[in-house]
Short mmCIF file of C-alpha atoms in Angstrom, two decimals:
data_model
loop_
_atom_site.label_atom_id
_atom_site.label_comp_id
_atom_site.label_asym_id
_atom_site.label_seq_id
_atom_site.Cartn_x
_atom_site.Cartn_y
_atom_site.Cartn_z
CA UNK A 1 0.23 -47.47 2.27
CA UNK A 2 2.71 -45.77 0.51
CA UNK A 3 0.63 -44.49 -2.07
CA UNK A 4 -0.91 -42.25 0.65
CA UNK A 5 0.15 -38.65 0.33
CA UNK A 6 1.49 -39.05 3.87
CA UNK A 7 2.57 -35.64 4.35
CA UNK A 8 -0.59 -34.00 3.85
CA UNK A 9 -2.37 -36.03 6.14
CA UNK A 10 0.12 -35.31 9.10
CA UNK A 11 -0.28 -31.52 8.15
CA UNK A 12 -4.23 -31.78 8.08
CA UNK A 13 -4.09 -33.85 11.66
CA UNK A 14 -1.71 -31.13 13.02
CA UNK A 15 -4.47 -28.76 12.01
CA UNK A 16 -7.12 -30.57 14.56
CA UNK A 17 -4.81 -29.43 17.12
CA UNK A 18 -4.68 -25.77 17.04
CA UNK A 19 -7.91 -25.65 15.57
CA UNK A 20 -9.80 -23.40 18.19
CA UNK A 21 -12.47 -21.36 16.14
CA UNK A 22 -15.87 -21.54 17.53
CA UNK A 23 -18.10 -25.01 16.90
CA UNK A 24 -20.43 -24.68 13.78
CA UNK A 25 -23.90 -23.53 14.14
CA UNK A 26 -26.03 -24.81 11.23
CA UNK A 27 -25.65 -27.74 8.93
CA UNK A 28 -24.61 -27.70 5.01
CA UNK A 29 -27.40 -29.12 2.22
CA UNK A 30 -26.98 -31.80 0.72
CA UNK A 31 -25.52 -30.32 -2.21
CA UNK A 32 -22.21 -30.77 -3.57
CA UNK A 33 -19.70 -28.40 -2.04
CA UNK A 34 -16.94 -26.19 -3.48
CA UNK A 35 -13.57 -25.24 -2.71
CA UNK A 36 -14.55 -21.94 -3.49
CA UNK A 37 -17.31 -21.78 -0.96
CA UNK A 38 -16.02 -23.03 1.79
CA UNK A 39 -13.12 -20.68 0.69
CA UNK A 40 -15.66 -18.02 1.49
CA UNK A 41 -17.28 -18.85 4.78
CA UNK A 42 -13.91 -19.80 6.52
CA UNK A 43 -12.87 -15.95 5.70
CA UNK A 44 -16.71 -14.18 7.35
CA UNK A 45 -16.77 -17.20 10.20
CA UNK A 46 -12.78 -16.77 11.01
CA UNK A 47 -13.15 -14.53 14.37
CA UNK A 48 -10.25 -12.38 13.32
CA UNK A 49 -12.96 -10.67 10.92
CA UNK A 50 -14.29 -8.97 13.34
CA UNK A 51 -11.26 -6.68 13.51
CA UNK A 52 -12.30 -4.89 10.18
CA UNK A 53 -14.56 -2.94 12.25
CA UNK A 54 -12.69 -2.18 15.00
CA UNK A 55 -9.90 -0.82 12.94
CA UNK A 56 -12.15 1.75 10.91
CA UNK A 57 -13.76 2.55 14.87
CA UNK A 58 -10.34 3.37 15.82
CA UNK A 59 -9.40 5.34 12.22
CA UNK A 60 -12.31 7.61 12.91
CA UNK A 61 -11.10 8.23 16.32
CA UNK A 62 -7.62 9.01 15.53
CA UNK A 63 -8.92 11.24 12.64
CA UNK A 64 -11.04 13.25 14.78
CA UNK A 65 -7.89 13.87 17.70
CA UNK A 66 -6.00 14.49 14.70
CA UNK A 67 -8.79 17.33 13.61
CA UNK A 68 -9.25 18.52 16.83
CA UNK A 69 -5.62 20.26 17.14
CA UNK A 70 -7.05 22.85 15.37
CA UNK A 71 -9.72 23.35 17.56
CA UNK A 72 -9.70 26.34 19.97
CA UNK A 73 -7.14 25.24 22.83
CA UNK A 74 -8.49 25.84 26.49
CA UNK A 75 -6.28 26.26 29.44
CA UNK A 76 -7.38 27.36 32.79
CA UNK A 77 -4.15 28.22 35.08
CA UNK A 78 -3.30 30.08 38.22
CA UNK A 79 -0.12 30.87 40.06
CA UNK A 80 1.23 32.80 43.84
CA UNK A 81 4.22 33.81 43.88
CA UNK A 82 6.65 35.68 45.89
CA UNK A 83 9.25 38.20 44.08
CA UNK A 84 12.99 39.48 45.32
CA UNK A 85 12.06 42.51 44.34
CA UNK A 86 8.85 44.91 42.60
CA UNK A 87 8.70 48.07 40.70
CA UNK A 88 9.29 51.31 42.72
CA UNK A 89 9.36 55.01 42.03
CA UNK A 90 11.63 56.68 44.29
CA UNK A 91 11.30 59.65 43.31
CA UNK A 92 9.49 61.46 45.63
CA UNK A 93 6.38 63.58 43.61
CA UNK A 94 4.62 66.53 45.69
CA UNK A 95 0.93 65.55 47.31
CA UNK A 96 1.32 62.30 45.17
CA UNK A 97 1.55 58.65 47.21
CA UNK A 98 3.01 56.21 45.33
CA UNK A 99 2.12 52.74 46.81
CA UNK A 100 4.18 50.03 47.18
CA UNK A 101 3.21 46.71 45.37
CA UNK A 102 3.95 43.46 47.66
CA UNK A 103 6.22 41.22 46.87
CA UNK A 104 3.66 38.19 47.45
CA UNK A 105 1.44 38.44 43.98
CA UNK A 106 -1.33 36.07 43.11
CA UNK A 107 -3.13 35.56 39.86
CA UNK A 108 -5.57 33.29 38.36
CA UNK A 109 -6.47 33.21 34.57
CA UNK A 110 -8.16 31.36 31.10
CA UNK A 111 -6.54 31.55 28.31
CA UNK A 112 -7.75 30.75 24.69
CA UNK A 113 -5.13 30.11 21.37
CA UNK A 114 -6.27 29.08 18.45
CA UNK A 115 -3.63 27.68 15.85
CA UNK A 116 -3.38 29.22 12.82
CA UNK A 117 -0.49 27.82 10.94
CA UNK A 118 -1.43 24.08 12.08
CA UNK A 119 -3.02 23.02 8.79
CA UNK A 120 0.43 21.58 7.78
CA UNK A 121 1.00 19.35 11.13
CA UNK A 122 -2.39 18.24 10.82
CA UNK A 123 -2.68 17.48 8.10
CA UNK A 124 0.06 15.02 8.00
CA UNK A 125 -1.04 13.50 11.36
CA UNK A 126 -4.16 12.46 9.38
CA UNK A 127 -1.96 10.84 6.90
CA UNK A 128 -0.18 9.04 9.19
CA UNK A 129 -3.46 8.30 11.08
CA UNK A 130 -4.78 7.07 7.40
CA UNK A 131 -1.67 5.06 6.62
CA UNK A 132 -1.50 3.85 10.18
CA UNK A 133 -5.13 1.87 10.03
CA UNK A 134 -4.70 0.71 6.22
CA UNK A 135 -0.99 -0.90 7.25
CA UNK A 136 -3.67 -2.79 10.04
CA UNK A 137 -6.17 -3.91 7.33
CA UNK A 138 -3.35 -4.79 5.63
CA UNK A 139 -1.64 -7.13 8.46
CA UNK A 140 -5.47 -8.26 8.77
CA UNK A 141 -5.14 -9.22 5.30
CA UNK A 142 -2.15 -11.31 5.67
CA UNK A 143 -3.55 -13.30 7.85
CA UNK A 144 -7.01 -14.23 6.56
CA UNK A 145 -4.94 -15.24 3.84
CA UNK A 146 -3.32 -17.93 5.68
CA UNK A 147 -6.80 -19.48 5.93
CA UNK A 148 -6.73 -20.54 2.14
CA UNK A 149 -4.22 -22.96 2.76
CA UNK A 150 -5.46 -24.69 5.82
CA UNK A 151 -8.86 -25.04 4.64
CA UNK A 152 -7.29 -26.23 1.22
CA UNK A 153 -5.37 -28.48 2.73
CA UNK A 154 -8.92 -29.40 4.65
CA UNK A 155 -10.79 -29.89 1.59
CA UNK A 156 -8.18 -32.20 -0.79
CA UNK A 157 -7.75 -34.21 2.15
CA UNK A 158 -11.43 -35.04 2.01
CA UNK A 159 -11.09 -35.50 -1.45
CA UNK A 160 -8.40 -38.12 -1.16
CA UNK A 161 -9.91 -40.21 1.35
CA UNK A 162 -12.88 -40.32 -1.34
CA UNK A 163 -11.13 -41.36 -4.12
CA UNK A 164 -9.32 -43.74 -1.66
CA UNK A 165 -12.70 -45.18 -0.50
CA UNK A 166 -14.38 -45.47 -3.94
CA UNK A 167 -12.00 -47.74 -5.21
CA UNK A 168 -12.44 -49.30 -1.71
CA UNK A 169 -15.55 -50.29 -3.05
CA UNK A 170 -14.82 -51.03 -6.38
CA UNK A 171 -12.26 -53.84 -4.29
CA UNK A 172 -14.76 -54.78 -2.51
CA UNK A 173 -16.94 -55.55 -5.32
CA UNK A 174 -14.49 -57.35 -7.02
CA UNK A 175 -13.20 -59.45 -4.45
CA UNK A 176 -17.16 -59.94 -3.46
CA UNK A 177 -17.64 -61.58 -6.86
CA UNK A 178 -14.50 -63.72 -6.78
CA UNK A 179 -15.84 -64.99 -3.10
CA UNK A 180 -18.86 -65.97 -4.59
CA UNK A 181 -17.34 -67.58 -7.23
CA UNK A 182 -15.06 -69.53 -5.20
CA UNK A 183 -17.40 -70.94 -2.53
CA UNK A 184 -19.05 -72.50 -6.08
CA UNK A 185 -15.93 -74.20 -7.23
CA UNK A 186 -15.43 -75.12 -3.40
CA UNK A 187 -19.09 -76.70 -2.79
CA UNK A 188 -18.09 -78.72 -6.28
CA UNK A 189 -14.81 -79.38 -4.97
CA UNK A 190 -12.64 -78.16 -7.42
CA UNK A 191 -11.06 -75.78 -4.71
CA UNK A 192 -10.15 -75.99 -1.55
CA UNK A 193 -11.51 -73.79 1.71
CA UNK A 194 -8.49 -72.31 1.57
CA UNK A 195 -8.59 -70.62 -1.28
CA UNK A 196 -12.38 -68.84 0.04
CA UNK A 197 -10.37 -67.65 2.64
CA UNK A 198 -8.07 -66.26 1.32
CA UNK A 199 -10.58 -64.14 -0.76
CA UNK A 200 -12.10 -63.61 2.88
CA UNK A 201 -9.10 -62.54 4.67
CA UNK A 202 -8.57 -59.84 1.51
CA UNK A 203 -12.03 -58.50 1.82
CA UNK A 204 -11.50 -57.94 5.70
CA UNK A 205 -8.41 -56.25 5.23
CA UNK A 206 -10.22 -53.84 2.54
CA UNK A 207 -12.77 -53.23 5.31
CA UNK A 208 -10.04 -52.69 8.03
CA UNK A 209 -8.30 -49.83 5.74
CA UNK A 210 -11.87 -48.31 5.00
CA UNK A 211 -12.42 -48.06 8.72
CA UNK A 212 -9.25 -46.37 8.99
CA UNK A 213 -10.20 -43.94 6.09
CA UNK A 214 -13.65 -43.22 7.68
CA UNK A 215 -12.27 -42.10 10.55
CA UNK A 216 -9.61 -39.46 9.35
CA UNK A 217 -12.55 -38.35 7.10
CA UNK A 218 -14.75 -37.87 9.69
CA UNK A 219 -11.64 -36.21 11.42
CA UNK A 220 -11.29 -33.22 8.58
CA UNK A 221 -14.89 -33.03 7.98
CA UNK A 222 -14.70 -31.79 11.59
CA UNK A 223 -12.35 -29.61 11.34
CA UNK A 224 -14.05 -28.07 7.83
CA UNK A 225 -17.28 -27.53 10.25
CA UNK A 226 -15.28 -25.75 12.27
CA UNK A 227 -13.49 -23.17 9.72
CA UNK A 228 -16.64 -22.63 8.02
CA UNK A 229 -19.26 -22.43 10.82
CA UNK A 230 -21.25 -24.83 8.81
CA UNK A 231 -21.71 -28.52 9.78
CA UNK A 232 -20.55 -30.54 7.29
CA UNK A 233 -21.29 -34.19 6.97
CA UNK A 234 -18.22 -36.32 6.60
CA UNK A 235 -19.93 -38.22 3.52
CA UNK A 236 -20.65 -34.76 2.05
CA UNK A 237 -20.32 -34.05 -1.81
CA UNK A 238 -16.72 -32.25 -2.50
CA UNK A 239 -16.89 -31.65 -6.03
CA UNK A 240 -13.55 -32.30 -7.47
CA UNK A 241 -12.00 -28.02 -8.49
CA UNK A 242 -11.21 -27.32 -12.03
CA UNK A 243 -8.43 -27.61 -13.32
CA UNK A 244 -5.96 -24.60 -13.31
CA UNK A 245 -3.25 -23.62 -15.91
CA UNK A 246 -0.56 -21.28 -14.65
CA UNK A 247 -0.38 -17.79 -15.33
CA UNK A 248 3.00 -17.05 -14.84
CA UNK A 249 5.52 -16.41 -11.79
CA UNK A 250 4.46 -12.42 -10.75
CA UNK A 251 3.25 -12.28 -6.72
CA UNK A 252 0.53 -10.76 -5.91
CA UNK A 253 0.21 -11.37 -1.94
CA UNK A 254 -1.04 -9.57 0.86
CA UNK A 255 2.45 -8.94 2.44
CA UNK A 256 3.80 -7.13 -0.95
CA UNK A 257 0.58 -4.63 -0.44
CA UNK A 258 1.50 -4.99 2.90
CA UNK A 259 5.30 -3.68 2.41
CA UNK A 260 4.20 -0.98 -0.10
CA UNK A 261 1.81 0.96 2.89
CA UNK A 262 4.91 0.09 5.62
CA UNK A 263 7.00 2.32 3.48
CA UNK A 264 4.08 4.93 2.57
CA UNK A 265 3.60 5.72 6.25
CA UNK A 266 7.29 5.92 6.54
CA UNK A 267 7.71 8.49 3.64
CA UNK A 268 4.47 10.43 5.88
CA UNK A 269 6.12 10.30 9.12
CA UNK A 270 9.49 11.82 7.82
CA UNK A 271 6.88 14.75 6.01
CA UNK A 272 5.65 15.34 9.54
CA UNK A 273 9.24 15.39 11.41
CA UNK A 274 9.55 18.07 9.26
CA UNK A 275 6.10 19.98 9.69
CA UNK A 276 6.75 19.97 13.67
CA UNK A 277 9.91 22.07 12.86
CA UNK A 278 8.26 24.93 11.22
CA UNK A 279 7.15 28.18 13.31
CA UNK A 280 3.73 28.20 14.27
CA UNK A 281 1.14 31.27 14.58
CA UNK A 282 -1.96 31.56 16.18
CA UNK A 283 -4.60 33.85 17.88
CA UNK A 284 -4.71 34.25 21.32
CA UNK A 285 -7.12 35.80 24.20
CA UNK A 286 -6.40 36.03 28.03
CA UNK A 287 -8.68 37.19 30.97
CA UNK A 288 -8.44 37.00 34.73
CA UNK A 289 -8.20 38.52 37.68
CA UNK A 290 -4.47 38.97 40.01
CA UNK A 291 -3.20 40.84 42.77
CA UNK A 292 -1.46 43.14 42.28
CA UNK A 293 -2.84 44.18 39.03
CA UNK A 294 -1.41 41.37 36.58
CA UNK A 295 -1.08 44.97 33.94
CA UNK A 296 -1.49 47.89 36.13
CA UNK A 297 3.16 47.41 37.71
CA UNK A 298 1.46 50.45 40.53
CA UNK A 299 -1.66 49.30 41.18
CA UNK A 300 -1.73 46.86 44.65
CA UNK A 301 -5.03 45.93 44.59
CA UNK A 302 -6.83 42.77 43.47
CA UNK A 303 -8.46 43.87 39.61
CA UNK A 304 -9.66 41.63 36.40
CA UNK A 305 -7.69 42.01 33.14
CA UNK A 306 -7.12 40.60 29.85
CA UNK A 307 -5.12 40.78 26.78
CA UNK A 308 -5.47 39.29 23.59
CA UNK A 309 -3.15 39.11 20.25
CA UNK A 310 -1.26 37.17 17.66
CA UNK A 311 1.28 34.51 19.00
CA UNK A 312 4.40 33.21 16.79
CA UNK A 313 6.10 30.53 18.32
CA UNK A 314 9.25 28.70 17.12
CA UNK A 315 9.80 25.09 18.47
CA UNK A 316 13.58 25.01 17.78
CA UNK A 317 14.03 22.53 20.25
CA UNK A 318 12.36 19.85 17.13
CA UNK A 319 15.70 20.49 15.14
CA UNK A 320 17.74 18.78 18.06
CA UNK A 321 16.41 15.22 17.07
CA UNK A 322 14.75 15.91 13.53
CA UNK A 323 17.45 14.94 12.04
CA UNK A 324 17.99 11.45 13.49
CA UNK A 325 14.22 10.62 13.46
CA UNK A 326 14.61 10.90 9.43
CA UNK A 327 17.48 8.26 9.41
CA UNK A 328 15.77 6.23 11.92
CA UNK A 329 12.59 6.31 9.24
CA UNK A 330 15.31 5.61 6.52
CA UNK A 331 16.86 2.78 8.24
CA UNK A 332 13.25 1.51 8.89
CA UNK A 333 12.81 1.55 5.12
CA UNK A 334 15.65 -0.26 4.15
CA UNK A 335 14.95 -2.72 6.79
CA UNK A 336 11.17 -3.20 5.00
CA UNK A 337 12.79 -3.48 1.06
CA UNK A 338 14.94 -6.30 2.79
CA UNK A 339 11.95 -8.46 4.09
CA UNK A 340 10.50 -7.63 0.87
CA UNK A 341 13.30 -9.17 -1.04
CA UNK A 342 13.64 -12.53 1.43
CA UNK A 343 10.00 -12.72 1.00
CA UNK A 344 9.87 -12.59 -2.62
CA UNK A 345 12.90 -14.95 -2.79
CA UNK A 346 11.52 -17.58 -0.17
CA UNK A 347 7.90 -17.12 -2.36
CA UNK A 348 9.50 -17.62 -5.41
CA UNK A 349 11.87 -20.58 -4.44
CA UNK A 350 8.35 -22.38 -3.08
CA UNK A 351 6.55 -21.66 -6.39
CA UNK A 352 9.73 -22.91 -7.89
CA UNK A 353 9.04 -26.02 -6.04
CA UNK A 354 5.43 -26.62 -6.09
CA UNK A 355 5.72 -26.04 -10.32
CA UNK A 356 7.79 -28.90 -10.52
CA UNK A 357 5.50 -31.18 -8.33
CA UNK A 358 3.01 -30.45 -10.86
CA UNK A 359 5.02 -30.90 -13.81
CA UNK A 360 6.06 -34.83 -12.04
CA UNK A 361 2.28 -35.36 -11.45
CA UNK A 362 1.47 -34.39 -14.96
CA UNK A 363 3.72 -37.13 -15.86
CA UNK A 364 2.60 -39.66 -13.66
CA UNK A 365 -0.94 -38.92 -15.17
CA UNK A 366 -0.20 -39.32 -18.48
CA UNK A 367 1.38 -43.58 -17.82
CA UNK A 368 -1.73 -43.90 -15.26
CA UNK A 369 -4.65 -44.67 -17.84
CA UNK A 370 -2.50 -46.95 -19.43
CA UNK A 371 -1.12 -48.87 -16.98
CA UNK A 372 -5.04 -49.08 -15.57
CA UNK A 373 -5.68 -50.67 -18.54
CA UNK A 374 -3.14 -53.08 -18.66
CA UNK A 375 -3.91 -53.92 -15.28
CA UNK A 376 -7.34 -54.15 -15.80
CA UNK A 377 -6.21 -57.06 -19.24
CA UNK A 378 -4.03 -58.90 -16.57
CA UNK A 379 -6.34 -59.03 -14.34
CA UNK A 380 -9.04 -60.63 -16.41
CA UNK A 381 -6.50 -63.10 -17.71
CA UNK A 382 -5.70 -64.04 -14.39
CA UNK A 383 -9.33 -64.47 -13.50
CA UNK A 384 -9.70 -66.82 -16.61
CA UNK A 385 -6.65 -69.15 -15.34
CA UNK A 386 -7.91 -69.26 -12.22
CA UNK A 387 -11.09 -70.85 -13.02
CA UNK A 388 -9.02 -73.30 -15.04
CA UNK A 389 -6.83 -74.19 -12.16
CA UNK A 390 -3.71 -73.12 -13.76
CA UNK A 391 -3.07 -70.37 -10.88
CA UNK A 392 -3.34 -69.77 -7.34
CA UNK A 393 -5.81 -67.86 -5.30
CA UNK A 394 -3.26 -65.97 -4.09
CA UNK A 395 -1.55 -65.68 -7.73
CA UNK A 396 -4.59 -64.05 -8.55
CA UNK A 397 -5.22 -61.82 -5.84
CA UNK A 398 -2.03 -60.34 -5.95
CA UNK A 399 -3.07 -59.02 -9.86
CA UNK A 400 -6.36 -57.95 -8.12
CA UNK A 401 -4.48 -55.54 -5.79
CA UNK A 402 -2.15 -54.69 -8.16
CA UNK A 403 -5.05 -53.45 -10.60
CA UNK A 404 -6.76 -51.37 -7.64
CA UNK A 405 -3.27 -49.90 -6.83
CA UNK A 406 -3.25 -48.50 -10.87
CA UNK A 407 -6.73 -47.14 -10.27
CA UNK A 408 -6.09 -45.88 -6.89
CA UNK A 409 -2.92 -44.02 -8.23
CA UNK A 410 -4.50 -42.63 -11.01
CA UNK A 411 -7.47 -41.28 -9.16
CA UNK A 412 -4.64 -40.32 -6.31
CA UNK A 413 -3.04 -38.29 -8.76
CA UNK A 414 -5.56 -36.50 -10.08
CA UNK A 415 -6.81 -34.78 -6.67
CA UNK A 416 -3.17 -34.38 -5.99
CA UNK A 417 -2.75 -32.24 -9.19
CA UNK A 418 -5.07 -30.18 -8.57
CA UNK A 419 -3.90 -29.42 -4.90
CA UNK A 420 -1.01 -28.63 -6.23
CA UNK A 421 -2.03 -26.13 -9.00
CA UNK A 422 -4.33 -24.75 -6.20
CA UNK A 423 -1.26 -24.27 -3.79
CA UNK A 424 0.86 -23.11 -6.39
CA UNK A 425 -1.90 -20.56 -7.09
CA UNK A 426 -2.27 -19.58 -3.54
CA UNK A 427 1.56 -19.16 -3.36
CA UNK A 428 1.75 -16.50 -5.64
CA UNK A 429 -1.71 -14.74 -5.01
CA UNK A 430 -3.08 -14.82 -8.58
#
């Protein structure tokens, strides 16, 4: 039927095929549904949820390696090794042996440092820990949101195949009537068989196209169950959403939250290129046991020592690649405020789009009671010269369809507003 908004349909059947969430578990009321709730229990059944959790686990993790760098650092070591030469004194002192310390020296040893000057470096690896799991929410955030428009898609679709099927009935009705009418002026012979039949053959093909409705409702109600982990009967009660008005063309979306904390970890990473180039001090303590002496140069015999002090150490190596690590993070930058611009452009070109869809179906509404009522005047005049015998059977059934196509439109029309307020809504993220 070319009425049927055929393009939504394919989009909601090409849903049943990569729909893979789990099967529902417990059955809706009887009560009329929402948009907004099913809205709601798509987002807690949608297994990617579960994610939310995991990525504060693994924030708390990362913040506590990130603290613990300025815990006490333990290191256990030992070494042998041999030696081209050793420290001598040749010259000779009276009644004094000097011995000679061997070449082969062994030592083993535990040594303790703790950092000082690391409150900088850690605390920007925090930040960047930090920034690192809300840029994850944030990607999580992006795509629950892609579950508003599937499950909207979902729920209009159900709401056209109900307006189709209600004036279905109404048809039905109708044409029920007329049959009954006609087998009268048939058993008094003022009509023909024919003409019953023909009434017949229209209220068979009315039940033919309600079959085929049934189905492809039963077919998204499926599908619904599944986003929403709630069973939900195929002749359920979708209550028809409010209307919405627009308020304006500013985007608020996940992805431009999602941009903004890309380049805010950025802007922390470059901070902490340049906190791993500045000197570092700390405390340190030593203890072991060597031979020769590891402190006593004359002493050849195995002995326990330590030492203990203040440490300044200078990673100049950092400098060697500081430098392109900070354009790298620039680059990276500029590479995010251009996705941010082709996304804002591509948004705004599709709000563009679905603004003028409803400005035509605000049209179309405004001609549709009218022409319902004129169809609904032809109609009855047509019934009136059928019963004289001036028309057809035929003559009139083709006003009869043509009435139910006015009604159908108009009711078509309505539910397709409103999708398309709702998608122009979910476009921008207001």
């Amino acid at each position: 039927m070319k009425h049927q908004p055929a393009t939504v349909f394919k989009r909601i059947r090409h849903l049943l095929l990569i729909c893979t969430i789990a099967a529902p578990a417990s059955v809706f009321a009887q009560e009329s549904l929402t948009l907004e709730s099913c809205l709601k229990l798509a987002r807690e059944n949608y297994p990617l949820i579960r994610q939310h959790d995991l990525i504060e686990k693994s924030k708390e993790y990362s913040l506590s390696n990130a603290t613990a760098a300025y815990l006490p650092q333990i290191n256990i070591a030992g070494q042998a090794t041999h030696q081209s030469d050793v420290t001598q004194v040749e010259v000779p002192i009276p009644n004094v042996e000097i011995p000679s310390v061997s070449k082969d020296q062994y030592k083993v040893y535990a040594e303790i440092y703790q950092p000082v000057s690391e409150l900088t470096t850690m605390k920007w690896n925090k930040k960047n820990e930090e920034a690192t799991s809300a840029v994850d929410a944030q990607k999580l955030e992006v795509d629950l949101y892609q579950i508003n428009e599937r499950v909207q898609q979902l729920y209009f679709g159900m709401l056209l195949i109900n307006a189709q099927l209600q004036q279905i009935e109404l048809l039905q009705n109708d044409l029920s009537s007329t049959l009954t009418r006609m087998q009268s002026l048939v058993a008094n012979e003022v009509a023909i068989q024919a003409d019953a039949d023909a009434v017949k053959v229209a209220i068979l093909q009315a039940d033919q196209r309600k079959v085929d409705l049934e189905a492809n409702r039963r077919a998204y109600a499926d599908m619904l169950s599944r986003f929403t982990g709630q069973q939900v009967p195929a002749d359920a009660k979708l209550q028809l959403p409010a209307g919405l008005t627009p308020s304006g063309q500013d985007i608020h979306r996940p992805e431009t939250e999602l941009f903004e904390r890309q380049k805010q970890r950025l802007d922390i990473q470059s901070k902490l290129v340049t906190a791993r180039t500045l000197p570092r001090i700390g405390l340190f303590f030593q203890g072991g046991i060597g031979q020769p002496s590891p402190l006593n140069m004359l002493s050849p015999d195995l002995a326990t020592y330590y030492i203990g002090g203040v440490r300044l150490q200078w990673p100049v190596s950092a400098f060697y690649t500081a430098g392109r690590q900070k354009k790298i993070i620039a680059i990276n930058q500029q590479m995010i405020d251009t996705q941010r611009d082709v996304f804002l452009f591509n948004t705004q070109l599709q709000a563009s789009k679905q603004n003028e869809e409803m400005t035509r179906l605000q049209g179309l509404l405004s001609r549709d009671k009218e022409i319902v009522v004129l169809r609904g005047n032809i109609k009855s005049a047509a019934k009136a010269k059928l019963e004289n015998g001036t028309i057809t059977v035929n003559d009139y059934l083709t006003e009869v369809n043509a009435e139910n196509r006015a009604q159908q439109d108009q009711m078509l029309h309505e539910v397709q507003l409103r999708m398309a307020q709702y998608q122009y809504q979910n476009t921008l993220g207001n």
